[in-house]
Amino acid sequence: MATTRLREVERTYAAPVSGPLPPLTGLPGVVATRPLTSADLVATYLDTANLDLARHRTSLRRRTGGDDAGWHLKLGIDRERRTELHHPLGDPGESVPPELLDSVRAIVRDHPLVPVARVHTHRLEYDLCDAAGVTLAQVCDDQVHAERLVGPALVQDWREWEVEVAVGGNGLFGAVERQLVTAGGARAEGSSKLLRALG
């Protein structure tokens, strides 16, 4: 089974506890908002007992649900940009795919990887489209329930909005952000559900 690599550029916003997303049509180049089917995602994050991956802005998870279920290894570049390696899901008892483990061997060395957090997300995802139906960006409305599995018990619930630009560019990023902030959103200090789950 092949491992694929992609670059993602996204921003995350703390969102009000309730209320709809603000209108996002009428933004530069956006003529329609196409809602996608909601999804329930369950992600188990793995790391060393000392959280070596997290300390290197890296996360490794096995996620079910949605259209990109599988193993995801995210390598942080900066606050907004990451490289993601994706590997097919496999059987429930499957260990970390060797291709992904090889990519982080220099960080984890011979330390075992163990579950450190479990994150349940109920997601509503919307495509922001141009006149030709091309997706410029995706906006996700996430209700999150997170449990820390290492150290002192910690259970949290929160809502966040996530914006990932496909071909819309930074100008669209800014326009979407103004709408979300007006609706009560605020730029999150980090974009990682894992780091928040770990506290």
Tab-separated table of C-alpha atoms in Angstrom:
chain	number	residue	atom	x	y	z
A	1	MET	CA	0.000	0.000	0.000
A	2	ALA	CA	1.475	3.321	-1.093
A	3	THR	CA	2.228	6.267	1.153
A	4	THR	CA	1.285	9.647	-0.317
A	5	ARG	CA	2.732	13.068	0.525
A	6	LEU	CA	1.028	16.462	0.332
A	7	ARG	CA	1.507	20.011	1.565
A	8	GLU	CA	-1.331	21.635	3.500
A	9	VAL	CA	-1.805	25.267	4.453
A	10	GLU	CA	-4.433	25.929	7.099
A	11	ARG	CA	-5.481	28.144	9.969
A	12	THR	CA	-7.486	27.226	13.056
A	13	TYR	CA	-9.871	29.446	15.028
A	14	ALA	CA	-11.431	29.077	18.442
A	15	ALA	CA	-15.167	29.243	17.748
A	16	PRO	CA	-18.226	30.208	19.814
A	17	VAL	CA	-19.864	27.315	21.639
A	18	SER	CA	-22.979	27.586	19.464
A	19	GLY	CA	-24.224	29.372	16.389
A	20	PRO	CA	-23.761	28.823	12.654
A	21	LEU	CA	-20.801	29.657	10.490
A	22	PRO	CA	-21.050	33.186	9.070
A	23	PRO	CA	-21.914	33.609	5.359
A	24	LEU	CA	-18.820	32.991	3.261
A	25	THR	CA	-20.109	33.660	-0.253
A	26	GLY	CA	-19.254	37.032	-1.722
A	27	LEU	CA	-15.626	36.739	-0.671
A	28	PRO	CA	-12.950	37.231	-3.367
A	29	GLY	CA	-13.695	34.730	-6.120
A	30	VAL	CA	-16.234	32.774	-4.037
A	31	VAL	CA	-19.672	32.444	-5.625
A	32	ALA	CA	-21.010	29.350	-3.868
A	33	THR	CA	-20.613	27.385	-0.654
A	34	ARG	CA	-21.049	23.671	-1.197
A	35	PRO	CA	-21.750	21.753	2.045
A	36	LEU	CA	-20.254	18.300	2.335
A	37	THR	CA	-21.627	15.383	4.305
A	38	SER	CA	-20.884	15.563	8.011
A	39	ALA	CA	-18.375	13.070	9.388
A	40	ASP	CA	-17.504	11.588	12.753
A	41	LEU	CA	-13.739	11.188	13.072
A	42	VAL	CA	-11.870	9.232	15.738
A	43	ALA	CA	-8.108	9.806	15.899
A	44	THR	CA	-5.644	7.989	18.150
A	45	TYR	CA	-2.326	9.836	18.408
A	46	LEU	CA	0.899	7.982	19.067
A	47	ASP	CA	4.143	9.316	20.494
A	48	THR	CA	6.912	8.292	22.844
A	49	ALA	CA	6.293	8.453	26.583
A	50	ASN	CA	8.355	11.679	26.596
A	51	LEU	CA	6.316	13.177	23.725
A	52	ASP	CA	9.356	13.480	21.484
A	53	LEU	CA	7.269	13.881	18.325
A	54	ALA	CA	5.142	16.657	19.803
A	55	ARG	CA	8.293	18.491	20.887
A	56	HIS	CA	9.420	18.433	17.244
A	57	ARG	CA	6.106	19.841	15.897
A	58	THR	CA	5.259	16.393	14.538
A	59	SER	CA	2.152	14.265	15.010
A	60	LEU	CA	1.331	10.668	14.112
A	61	ARG	CA	-2.244	9.413	14.225
A	62	ARG	CA	-4.503	6.611	13.096
A	63	ARG	CA	-7.890	8.062	12.166
A	64	THR	CA	-11.169	6.450	11.173
A	65	GLY	CA	-14.144	8.171	9.583
A	66	GLY	CA	-14.320	10.689	6.766
A	67	ASP	CA	-12.900	10.408	3.268
A	68	ASP	CA	-9.241	10.405	4.317
A	69	ALA	CA	-9.280	7.697	6.978
A	70	GLY	CA	-5.852	6.212	7.522
A	71	TRP	CA	-2.499	6.893	9.110
A	72	HIS	CA	-1.375	10.529	9.020
A	73	LEU	CA	2.102	11.814	9.805
A	74	LYS	CA	2.261	15.621	9.953
A	75	LEU	CA	5.600	17.383	9.875
A	76	GLY	CA	5.390	21.027	10.934
A	77	ILE	CA	7.081	23.734	8.859
A	78	ASP	CA	5.596	26.756	10.580
A	79	ARG	CA	2.341	27.818	12.239
A	80	GLU	CA	0.259	27.384	9.070
A	81	ARG	CA	2.146	25.016	6.757
A	82	ARG	CA	2.743	21.308	7.179
A	83	THR	CA	3.811	18.347	5.119
A	84	GLU	CA	1.491	15.368	5.565
A	85	LEU	CA	2.254	11.749	4.763
A	86	HIS	CA	-0.810	9.527	4.414
A	87	HIS	CA	-0.928	5.738	4.527
A	88	PRO	CA	-4.029	3.521	4.081
A	89	LEU	CA	-5.830	2.409	7.231
A	90	GLY	CA	-5.160	-1.338	7.319
A	91	ASP	CA	-6.451	-3.656	10.050
A	92	PRO	CA	-7.428	-2.309	13.508
A	93	GLY	CA	-4.480	-4.049	15.193
A	94	GLU	CA	-1.941	-2.927	12.612
A	95	SER	CA	1.255	-1.347	13.940
A	96	VAL	CA	2.673	1.927	12.621
A	97	PRO	CA	3.441	1.529	8.894
A	98	PRO	CA	7.214	1.148	8.380
A	99	GLU	CA	7.264	3.973	5.813
A	100	LEU	CA	5.981	6.438	8.419
A	101	LEU	CA	8.109	5.067	11.234
A	102	ASP	CA	11.224	5.446	9.077
A	103	SER	CA	10.376	9.138	8.617
A	104	VAL	CA	10.525	9.813	12.370
A	105	ARG	CA	13.185	7.307	13.419
A	106	ALA	CA	15.718	10.071	14.003
A	107	ILE	CA	13.323	11.647	16.538
A	108	VAL	CA	11.963	8.592	18.362
A	109	ARG	CA	15.095	6.415	17.986
A	110	ASP	CA	14.362	3.044	19.634
A	111	HIS	CA	11.674	4.340	21.999
A	112	PRO	CA	8.286	2.615	21.586
A	113	LEU	CA	5.309	4.570	20.296
A	114	VAL	CA	2.242	4.453	22.551
A	115	PRO	CA	-1.228	6.052	22.410
A	116	VAL	CA	-1.018	9.501	24.027
A	117	ALA	CA	-4.384	11.046	23.105
A	118	ARG	CA	-7.721	10.154	21.552
A	119	VAL	CA	-9.723	12.828	19.763
A	120	HIS	CA	-13.347	12.489	18.606
A	121	THR	CA	-14.465	15.133	16.095
A	122	HIS	CA	-17.923	15.750	14.664
A	123	ARG	CA	-17.142	17.682	11.488
A	124	LEU	CA	-19.190	19.751	9.063
A	125	GLU	CA	-17.108	20.638	6.020
A	126	TYR	CA	-17.866	23.255	3.380
A	127	ASP	CA	-16.231	23.928	0.019
A	128	LEU	CA	-15.839	27.559	-1.078
A	129	CYS	CA	-16.164	27.429	-4.864
A	130	ASP	CA	-15.617	29.783	-7.784
A	131	ALA	CA	-17.945	30.235	-10.760
A	132	ALA	CA	-16.540	27.116	-12.447
A	133	GLY	CA	-17.136	24.972	-9.362
A	134	VAL	CA	-13.429	24.785	-8.477
A	135	THR	CA	-12.780	24.489	-4.726
A	136	LEU	CA	-10.774	27.505	-3.537
A	137	ALA	CA	-10.779	26.560	0.132
A	138	GLN	CA	-12.419	24.245	2.644
A	139	VAL	CA	-13.907	25.394	5.940
A	140	CYS	CA	-14.553	22.861	8.719
A	141	ASP	CA	-16.810	23.364	11.726
A	142	ASP	CA	-15.514	20.904	14.346
A	143	GLN	CA	-17.020	19.839	17.676
A	144	VAL	CA	-14.140	18.168	19.502
A	145	HIS	CA	-13.949	15.782	22.459
A	146	ALA	CA	-10.384	14.955	23.516
A	147	GLU	CA	-8.850	12.632	26.109
A	148	ARG	CA	-5.228	12.605	27.203
A	149	LEU	CA	-3.986	9.022	27.623
A	150	VAL	CA	-0.625	9.729	29.304
A	151	GLY	CA	0.082	11.501	32.566
A	152	PRO	CA	-2.723	13.046	34.643
A	153	ALA	CA	-6.206	12.473	33.228
A	154	LEU	CA	-7.489	15.347	31.105
A	155	VAL	CA	-10.782	15.442	29.198
A	156	GLN	CA	-11.762	18.501	27.150
A	157	ASP	CA	-14.529	19.612	24.796
A	158	TRP	CA	-14.305	22.551	22.430
A	159	ARG	CA	-15.438	23.902	19.086
A	160	GLU	CA	-13.097	25.168	16.403
A	161	TRP	CA	-13.177	26.364	12.812
A	162	GLU	CA	-10.474	25.192	10.441
A	163	VAL	CA	-9.707	26.814	7.090
A	164	GLU	CA	-7.564	25.089	4.484
A	165	VAL	CA	-6.769	26.979	1.302
A	166	ALA	CA	-6.558	24.956	-1.894
A	167	VAL	CA	-6.015	27.476	-4.703
A	168	GLY	CA	-7.478	30.646	-3.191
A	169	GLY	CA	-4.222	32.129	-1.898
A	170	ASN	CA	-3.522	34.274	1.146
A	171	GLY	CA	-5.985	36.950	0.059
A	172	LEU	CA	-8.832	34.493	0.549
A	173	PHE	CA	-7.330	33.439	3.902
A	174	GLY	CA	-7.596	37.023	5.107
A	175	ALA	CA	-11.132	37.528	3.825
A	176	VAL	CA	-12.386	34.331	5.476
A	177	GLU	CA	-10.632	35.284	8.712
A	178	ARG	CA	-12.400	38.652	8.855
A	179	GLN	CA	-15.775	36.908	8.553
A	180	LEU	CA	-14.948	34.340	11.227
A	181	VAL	CA	-13.613	36.947	13.674
A	182	THR	CA	-16.723	39.087	13.159
A	183	ALA	CA	-18.788	35.990	14.069
A	184	GLY	CA	-16.889	35.542	17.335
A	185	GLY	CA	-13.950	33.421	16.220
A	186	ALA	CA	-10.340	34.039	17.262
A	187	ARG	CA	-7.081	32.754	15.805
A	188	ALA	CA	-5.933	29.759	17.821
A	189	GLU	CA	-2.446	29.926	19.284
A	190	GLY	CA	-1.696	26.615	17.590
A	191	SER	CA	-3.372	24.559	14.892
A	192	SER	CA	-2.957	21.155	16.531
A	193	LYS	CA	-5.784	19.295	18.225
A	194	LEU	CA	-3.128	17.027	19.713
A	195	LEU	CA	-1.281	19.769	21.582
A	196	ARG	CA	-4.516	21.063	23.032
A	197	ALA	CA	-5.554	17.520	23.998
A	198	LEU	CA	-2.253	17.095	25.827
A	199	GLY	CA	-2.761	20.376	27.658
